[in-house]
CSV table of C-alpha atoms in Angstrom, one decimal:
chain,number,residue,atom,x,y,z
A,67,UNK,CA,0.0,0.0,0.0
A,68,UNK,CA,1.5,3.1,-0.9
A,69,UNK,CA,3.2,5.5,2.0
A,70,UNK,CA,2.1,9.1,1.1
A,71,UNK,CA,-0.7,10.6,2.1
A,72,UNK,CA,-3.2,10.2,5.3
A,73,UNK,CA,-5.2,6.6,5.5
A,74,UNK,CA,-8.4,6.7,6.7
A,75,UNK,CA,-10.3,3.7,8.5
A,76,UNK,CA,-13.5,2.6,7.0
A,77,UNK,CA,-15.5,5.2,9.9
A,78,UNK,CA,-13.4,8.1,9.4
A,79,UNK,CA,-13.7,7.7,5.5
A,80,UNK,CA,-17.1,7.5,5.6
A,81,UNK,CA,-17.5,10.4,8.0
A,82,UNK,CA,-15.8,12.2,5.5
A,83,UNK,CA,-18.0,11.2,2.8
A,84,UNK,CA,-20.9,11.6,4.5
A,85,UNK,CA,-22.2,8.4,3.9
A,86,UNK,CA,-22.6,5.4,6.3
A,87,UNK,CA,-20.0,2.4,6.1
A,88,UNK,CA,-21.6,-0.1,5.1
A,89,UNK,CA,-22.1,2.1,1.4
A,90,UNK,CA,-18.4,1.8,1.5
A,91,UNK,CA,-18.5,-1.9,1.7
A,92,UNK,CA,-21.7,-2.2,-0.8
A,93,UNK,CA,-19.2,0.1,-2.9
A,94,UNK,CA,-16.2,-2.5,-2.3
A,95,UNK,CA,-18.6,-5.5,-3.4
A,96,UNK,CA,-19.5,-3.7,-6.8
A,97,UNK,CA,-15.8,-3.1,-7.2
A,98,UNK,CA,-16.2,0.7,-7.3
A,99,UNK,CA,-14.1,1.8,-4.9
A,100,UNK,CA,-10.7,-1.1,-3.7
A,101,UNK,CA,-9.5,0.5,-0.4
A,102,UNK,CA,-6.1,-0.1,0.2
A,103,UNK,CA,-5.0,-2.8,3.8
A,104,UNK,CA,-2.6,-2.0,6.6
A,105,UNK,CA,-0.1,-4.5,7.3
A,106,UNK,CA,-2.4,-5.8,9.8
A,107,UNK,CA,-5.1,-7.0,7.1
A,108,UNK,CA,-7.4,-3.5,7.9
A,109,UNK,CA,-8.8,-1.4,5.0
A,110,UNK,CA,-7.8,1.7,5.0
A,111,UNK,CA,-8.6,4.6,2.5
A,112,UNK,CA,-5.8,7.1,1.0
A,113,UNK,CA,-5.8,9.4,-0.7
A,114,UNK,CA,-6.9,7.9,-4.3
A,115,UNK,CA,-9.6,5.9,-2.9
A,116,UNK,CA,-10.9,8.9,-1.2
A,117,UNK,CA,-11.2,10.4,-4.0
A,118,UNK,CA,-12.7,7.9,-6.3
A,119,UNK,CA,-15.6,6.8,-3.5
A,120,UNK,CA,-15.9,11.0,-3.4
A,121,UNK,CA,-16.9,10.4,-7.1
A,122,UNK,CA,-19.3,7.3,-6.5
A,123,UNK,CA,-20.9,9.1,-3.9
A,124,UNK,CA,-21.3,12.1,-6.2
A,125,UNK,CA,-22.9,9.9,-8.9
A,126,UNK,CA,-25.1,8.0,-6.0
A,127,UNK,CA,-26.3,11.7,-5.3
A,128,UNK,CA,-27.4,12.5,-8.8
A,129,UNK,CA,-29.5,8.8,-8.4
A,130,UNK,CA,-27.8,6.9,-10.3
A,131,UNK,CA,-27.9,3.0,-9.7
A,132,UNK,CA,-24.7,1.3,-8.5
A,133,UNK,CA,-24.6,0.4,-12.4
A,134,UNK,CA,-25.1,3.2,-13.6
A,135,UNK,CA,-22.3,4.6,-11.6
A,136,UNK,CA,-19.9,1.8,-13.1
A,137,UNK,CA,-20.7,2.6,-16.3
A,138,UNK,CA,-20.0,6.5,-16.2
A,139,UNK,CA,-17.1,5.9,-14.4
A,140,UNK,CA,-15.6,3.6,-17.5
A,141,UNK,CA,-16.5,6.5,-19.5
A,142,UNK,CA,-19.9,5.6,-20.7
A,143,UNK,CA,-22.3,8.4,-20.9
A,144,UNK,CA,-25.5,7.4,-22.2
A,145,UNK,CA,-26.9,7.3,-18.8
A,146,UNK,CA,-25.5,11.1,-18.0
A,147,UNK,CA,-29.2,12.9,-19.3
A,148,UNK,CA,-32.0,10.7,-18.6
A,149,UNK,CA,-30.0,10.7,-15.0
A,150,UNK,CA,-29.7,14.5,-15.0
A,151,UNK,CA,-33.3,15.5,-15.6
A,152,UNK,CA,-34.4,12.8,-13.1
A,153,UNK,CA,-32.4,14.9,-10.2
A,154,UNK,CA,-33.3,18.3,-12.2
A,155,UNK,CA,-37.0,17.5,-11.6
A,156,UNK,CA,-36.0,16.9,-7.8
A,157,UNK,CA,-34.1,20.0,-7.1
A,158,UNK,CA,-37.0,22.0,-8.7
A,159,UNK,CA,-39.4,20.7,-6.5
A,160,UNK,CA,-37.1,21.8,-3.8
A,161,UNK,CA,-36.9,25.2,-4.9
A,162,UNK,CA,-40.3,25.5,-4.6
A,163,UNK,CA,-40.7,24.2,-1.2
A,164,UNK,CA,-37.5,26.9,-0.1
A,165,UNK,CA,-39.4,29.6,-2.1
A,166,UNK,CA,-42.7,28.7,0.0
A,167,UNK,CA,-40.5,29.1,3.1
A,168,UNK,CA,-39.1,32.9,1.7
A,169,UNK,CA,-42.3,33.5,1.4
A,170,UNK,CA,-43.4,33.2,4.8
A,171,UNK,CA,-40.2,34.8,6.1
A,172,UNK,CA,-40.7,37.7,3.6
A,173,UNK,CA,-44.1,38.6,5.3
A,174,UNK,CA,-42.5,38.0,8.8
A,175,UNK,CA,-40.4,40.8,8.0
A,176,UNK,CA,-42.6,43.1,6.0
A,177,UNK,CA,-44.9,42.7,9.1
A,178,UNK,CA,-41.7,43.2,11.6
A,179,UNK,CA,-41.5,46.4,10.2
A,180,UNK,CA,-44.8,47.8,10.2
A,181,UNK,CA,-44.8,47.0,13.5
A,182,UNK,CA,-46.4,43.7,14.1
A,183,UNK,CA,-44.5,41.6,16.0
A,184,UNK,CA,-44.5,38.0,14.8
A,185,UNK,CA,-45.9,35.2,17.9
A,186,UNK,CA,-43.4,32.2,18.5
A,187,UNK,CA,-45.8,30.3,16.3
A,188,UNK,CA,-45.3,32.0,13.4
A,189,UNK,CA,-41.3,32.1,13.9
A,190,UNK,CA,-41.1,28.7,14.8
A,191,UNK,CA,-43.0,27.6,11.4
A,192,UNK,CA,-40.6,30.3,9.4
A,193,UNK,CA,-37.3,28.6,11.0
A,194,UNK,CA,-38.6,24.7,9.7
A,195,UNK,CA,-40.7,23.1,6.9
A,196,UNK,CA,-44.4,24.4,8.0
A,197,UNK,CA,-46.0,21.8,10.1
A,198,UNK,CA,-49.8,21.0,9.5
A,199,UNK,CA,-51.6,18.6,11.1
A,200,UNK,CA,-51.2,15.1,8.9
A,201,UNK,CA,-53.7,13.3,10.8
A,202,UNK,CA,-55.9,12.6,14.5
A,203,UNK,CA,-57.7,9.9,15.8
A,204,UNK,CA,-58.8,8.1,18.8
A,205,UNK,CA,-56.1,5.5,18.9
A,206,UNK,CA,-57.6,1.7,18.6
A,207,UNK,CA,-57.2,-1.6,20.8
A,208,UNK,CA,-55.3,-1.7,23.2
A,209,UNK,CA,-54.5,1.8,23.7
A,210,UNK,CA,-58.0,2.3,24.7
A,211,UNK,CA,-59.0,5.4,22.8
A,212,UNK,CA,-56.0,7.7,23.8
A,213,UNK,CA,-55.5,10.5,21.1
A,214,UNK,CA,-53.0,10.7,18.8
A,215,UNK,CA,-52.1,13.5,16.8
A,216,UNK,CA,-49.7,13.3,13.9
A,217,UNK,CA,-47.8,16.7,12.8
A,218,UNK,CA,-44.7,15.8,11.2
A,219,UNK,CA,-45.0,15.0,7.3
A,220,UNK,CA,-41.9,13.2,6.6
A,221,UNK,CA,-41.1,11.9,3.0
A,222,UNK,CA,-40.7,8.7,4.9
A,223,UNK,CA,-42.4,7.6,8.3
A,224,UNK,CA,-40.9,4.1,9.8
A,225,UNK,CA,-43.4,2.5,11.8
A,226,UNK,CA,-41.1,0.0,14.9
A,227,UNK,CA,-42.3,-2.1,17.3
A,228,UNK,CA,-41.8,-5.4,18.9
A,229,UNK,CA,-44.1,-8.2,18.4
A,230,UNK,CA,-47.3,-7.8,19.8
A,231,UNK,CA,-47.1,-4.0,20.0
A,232,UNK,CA,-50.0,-3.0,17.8
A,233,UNK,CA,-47.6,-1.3,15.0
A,234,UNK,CA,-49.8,-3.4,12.3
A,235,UNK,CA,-53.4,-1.3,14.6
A,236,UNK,CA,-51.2,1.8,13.7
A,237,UNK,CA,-50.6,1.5,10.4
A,238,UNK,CA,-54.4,0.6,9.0
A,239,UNK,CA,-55.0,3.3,11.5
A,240,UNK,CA,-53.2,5.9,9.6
A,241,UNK,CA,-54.5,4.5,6.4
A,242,UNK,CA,-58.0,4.8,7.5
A,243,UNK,CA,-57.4,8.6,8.6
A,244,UNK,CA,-55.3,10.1,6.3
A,245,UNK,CA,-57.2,11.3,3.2
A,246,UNK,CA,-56.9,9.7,0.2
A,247,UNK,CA,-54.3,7.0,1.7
A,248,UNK,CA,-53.3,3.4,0.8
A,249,UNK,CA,-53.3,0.4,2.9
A,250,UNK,CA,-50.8,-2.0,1.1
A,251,UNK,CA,-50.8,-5.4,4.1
A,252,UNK,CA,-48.5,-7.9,4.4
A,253,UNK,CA,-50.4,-10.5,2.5
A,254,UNK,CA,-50.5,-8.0,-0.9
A,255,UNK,CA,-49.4,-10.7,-3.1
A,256,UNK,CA,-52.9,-12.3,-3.0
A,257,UNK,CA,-54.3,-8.8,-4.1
A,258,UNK,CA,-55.7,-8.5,-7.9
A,259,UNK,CA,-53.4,-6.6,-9.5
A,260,UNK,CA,-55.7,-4.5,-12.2
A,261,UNK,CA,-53.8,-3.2,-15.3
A,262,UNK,CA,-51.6,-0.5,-15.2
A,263,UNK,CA,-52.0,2.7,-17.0
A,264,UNK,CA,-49.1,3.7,-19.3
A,265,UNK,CA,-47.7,6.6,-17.7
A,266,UNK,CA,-47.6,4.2,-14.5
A,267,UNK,CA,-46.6,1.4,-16.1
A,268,UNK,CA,-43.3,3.5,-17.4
A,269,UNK,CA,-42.9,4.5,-13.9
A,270,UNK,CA,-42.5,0.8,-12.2
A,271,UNK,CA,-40.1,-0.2,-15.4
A,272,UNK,CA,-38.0,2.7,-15.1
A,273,UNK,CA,-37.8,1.9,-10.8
A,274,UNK,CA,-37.7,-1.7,-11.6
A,275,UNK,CA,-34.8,-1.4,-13.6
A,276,UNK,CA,-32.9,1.0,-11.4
A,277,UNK,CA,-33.1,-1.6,-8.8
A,278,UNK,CA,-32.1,-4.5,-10.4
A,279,UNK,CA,-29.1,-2.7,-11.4
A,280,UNK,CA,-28.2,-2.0,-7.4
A,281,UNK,CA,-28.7,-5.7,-6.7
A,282,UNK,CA,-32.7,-6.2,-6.4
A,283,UNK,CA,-34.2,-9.6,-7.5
A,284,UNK,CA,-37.6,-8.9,-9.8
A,285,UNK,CA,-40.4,-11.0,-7.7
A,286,UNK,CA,-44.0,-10.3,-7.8
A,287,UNK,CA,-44.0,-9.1,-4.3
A,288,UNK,CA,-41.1,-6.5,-5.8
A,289,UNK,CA,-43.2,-5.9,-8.8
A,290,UNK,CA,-46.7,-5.1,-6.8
A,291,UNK,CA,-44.4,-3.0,-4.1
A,292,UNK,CA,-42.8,-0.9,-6.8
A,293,UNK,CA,-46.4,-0.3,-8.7
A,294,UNK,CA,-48.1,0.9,-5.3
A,295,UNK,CA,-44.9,3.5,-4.7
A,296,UNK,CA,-44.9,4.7,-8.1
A,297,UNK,CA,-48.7,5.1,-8.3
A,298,UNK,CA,-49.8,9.1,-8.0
A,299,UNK,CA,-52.8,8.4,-7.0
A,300,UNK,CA,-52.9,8.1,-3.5
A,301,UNK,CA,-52.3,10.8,-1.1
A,302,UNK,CA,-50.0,8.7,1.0
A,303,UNK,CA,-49.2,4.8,0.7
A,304,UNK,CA,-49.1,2.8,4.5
A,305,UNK,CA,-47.6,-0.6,3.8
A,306,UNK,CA,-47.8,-3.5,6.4
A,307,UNK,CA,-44.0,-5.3,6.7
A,308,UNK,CA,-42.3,-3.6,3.6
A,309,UNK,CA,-39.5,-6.1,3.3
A,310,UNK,CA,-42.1,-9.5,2.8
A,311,UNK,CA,-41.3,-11.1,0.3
A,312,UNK,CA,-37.7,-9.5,-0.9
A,313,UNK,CA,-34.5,-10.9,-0.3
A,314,UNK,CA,-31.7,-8.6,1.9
A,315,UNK,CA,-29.8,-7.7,-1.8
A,316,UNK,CA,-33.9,-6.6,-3.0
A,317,UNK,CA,-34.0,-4.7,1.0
A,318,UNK,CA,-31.2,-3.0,0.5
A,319,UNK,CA,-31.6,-1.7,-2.9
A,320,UNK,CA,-34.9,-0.7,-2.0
A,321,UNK,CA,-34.2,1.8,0.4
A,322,UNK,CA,-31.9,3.4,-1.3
A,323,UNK,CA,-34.9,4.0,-4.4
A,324,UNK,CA,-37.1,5.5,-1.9
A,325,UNK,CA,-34.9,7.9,-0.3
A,326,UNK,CA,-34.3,8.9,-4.3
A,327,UNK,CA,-38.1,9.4,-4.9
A,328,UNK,CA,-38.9,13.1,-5.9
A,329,UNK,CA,-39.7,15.3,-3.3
A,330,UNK,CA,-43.5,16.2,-3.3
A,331,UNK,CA,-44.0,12.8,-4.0
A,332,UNK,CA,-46.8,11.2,-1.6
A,333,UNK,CA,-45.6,10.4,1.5
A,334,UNK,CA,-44.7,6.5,2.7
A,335,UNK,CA,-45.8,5.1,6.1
A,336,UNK,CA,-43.3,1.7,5.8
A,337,UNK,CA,-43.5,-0.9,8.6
A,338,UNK,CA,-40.2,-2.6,9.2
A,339,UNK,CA,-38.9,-4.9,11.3
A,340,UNK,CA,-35.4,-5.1,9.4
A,341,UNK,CA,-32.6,-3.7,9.7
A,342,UNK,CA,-31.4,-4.1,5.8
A,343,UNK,CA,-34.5,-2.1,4.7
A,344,UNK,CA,-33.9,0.8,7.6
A,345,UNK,CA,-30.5,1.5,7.8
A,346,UNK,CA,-30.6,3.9,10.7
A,347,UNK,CA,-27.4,5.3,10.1
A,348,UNK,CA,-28.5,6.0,6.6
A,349,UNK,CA,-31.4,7.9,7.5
A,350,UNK,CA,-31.9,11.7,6.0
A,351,UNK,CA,-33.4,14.7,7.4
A,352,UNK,CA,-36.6,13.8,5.9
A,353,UNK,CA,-37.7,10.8,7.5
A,354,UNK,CA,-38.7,10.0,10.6
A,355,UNK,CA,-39.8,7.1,13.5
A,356,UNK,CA,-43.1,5.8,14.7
A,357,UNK,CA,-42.5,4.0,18.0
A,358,UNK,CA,-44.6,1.4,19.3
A,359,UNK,CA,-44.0,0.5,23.0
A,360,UNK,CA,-44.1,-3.0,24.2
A,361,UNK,CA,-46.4,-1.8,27.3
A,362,UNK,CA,-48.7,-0.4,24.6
A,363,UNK,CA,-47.7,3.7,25.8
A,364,UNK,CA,-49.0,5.4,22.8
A,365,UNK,CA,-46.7,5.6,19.7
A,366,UNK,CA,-43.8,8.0,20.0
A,367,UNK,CA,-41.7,10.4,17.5
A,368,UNK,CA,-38.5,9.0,17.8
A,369,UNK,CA,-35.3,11.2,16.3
A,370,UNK,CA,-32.8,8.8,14.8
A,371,UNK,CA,-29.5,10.1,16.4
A,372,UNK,CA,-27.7,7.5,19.5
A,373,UNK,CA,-28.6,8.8,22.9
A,374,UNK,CA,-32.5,10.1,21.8
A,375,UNK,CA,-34.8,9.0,24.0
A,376,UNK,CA,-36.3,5.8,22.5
A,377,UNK,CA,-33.4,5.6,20.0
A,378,UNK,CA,-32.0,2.1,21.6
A,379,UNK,CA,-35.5,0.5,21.8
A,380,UNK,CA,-35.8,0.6,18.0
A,381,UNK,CA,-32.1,-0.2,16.9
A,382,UNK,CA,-33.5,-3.7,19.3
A,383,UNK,CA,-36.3,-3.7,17.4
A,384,UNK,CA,-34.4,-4.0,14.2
A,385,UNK,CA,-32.5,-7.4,13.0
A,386,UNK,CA,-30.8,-8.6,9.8
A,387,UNK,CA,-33.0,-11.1,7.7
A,388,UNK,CA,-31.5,-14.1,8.6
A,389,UNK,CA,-32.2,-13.6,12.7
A,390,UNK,CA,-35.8,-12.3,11.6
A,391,UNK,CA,-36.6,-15.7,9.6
A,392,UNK,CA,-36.3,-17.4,13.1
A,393,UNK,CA,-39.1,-15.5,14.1
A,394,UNK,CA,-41.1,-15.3,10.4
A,395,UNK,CA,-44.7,-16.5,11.3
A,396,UNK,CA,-45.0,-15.9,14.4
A,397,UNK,CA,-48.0,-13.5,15.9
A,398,UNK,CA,-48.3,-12.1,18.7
A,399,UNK,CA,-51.3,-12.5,20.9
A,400,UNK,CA,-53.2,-11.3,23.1
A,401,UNK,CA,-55.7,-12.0,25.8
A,402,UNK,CA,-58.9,-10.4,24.0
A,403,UNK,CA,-57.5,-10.7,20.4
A,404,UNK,CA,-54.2,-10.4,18.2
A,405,UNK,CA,-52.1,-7.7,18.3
A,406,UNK,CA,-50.6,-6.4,15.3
């Protein structure tokens, strides 16, 4: 391994990078990025490596499939435009979400000025993405009615729980109140699947083929997934045990393909219990967590940093797929009737 220059470890690098480490290994398995080893068998990453994962993360950025991302960096480019409008579109509909938020800080000022002093309310909501409530109800069995009151309206919602918790309760809950929602359960495999219109059926290819190239298997449970994310129809889409169905390669391709969906799109509600689908180290600014207690407390925000309160509870609630098969079929019950 060559002398010059500082080595990184795998953490430090991928501090740097800004991305978690196991992308740098998912990038060692593709063969993008070859990070160099001490003389103690350790990877470490110099300076070149740096730089060439600082290029694969770049082109991961711009959503291009781990594939894609090959190709361009053997010099191919006839993946560069249909790649470049995709993220065009995205930034655009994130200039228009920042000039919403001028907006409101605009006639903060203008009112500053005439004298009006703006209440904590209004500065709070100017500081942040506005906050509206999403959805209230009268929780079901067995929180016995409490009410809950959803505010944030994150891109992506996880909903966690241990067995037995009512996570499943929560999410037809939040089907059933959010206008206009979805309500995908586990079992959606048995579901008639009604043909797709064109624009939608380009949609699910275009996705499908994007994940294959980062490693997905194409399964019917992947195919009927991908058509109920795509479809603009519903107003948000709450789906039972996300991961049923698709093997870890399919999991982890997955989550990277929703946390490229455009922004604006419909918002997910996504029930996991694996820890290949949510990466919590991988999780962005605009997702959040849905915890369900074991002692049935009502479901909790949790913020997805080590040391939040509840943060440990649903990095236990999360396993790889091989340690949840052990446990695939079992339900939980309860005294007066199943718990989701």
């Amino acid at each position: 391994m060559p002398s010059s220059g500082p080595f990184l470890s795998p953490t430090e690098a991928a501090r740097r990078l800004g991305v978690s480490s196991k992308a740098l290994r998912i990038y060692e398995e593709h063969a993008l990025v070859t990070p160099g080893r001490t003389a103690a068998g350790w990877r470490a990453y110099g300076p070149e490596e740096m730089r060439r994962a600082g290029e694969v993360v770049a082109l991961r950025d711009l959503g291009f499939s781990l594939a894609q991302v090959r190709r361009v960096l053997d010099g191919e480019t006839d993946d560069l435009e249909p790649a470049l409008a995709s993220h065009l579109m995205r930034l655009e509909v994130e200039l228009g979400l920042v000039a919403d938020r001028v907006r409101r800080v605009r006639d903060l000022c203008e009112a500053a000025a005439a004298g009006q002093a703006p209440s904590i309310t209004e500065l709070t909501k100017a500081a942040s993405a506005a906050e509206t409530l999403v959805c209230a109800f009268d929780l079901p069995w067995p929180w016995g009615g409490e009410r809950f009151e959803l505010t944030r309206r994150a891109a992506l919602t996880w909903i966690i729980g241990p067995l037995g918790s009512g996570k499943t309760r929560l999410a037809r809950a939040l089907a059933g109140n959010i206008p206009g929602a979805r309500f995908l359960p586990m079992e959606r495999l048995d579901e008639a699947r009604p043909e797709m219109p064109a624009a939608l059926a380009a949609r699910v290819e275009a996705a499908t083929l994007w994940l294959v190239e980062d490693g997905a298997t194409e399964s019917p449970a992947l195919a009927l997934l991908i058509a109920a994310l795509e479809d603009d129809g519903p107003t948000a889409v709450v789906v039972d045990m996300v991961e049923h169905g698709l093997d870890e390669a399919t999991e982890r391709a997955l989550a990277v393909h929703l946390r490229r969906r455009a922004l604006g799109a419909a918002p997910l509600f996504l029930m996991t219990r694996s820890s290949a689908t949510l990466d919590l180290e991988a999780m962005t600014a605009d997702e959040a967590i849905l915890y369900c207690p074991p002692n049935h407390g009502p479901p909790v925000l949790v913020a997805p940093r080590p040391g939040a309160p509840g943060y440990d509870a649903v990095a236990d609630c999360l396993a790889a797929p091989q340690v949840r098969a052990r446990t695939a079929g079992m339900v939980a019950w309860l005294p007066e009737r199943a718990a989701g």
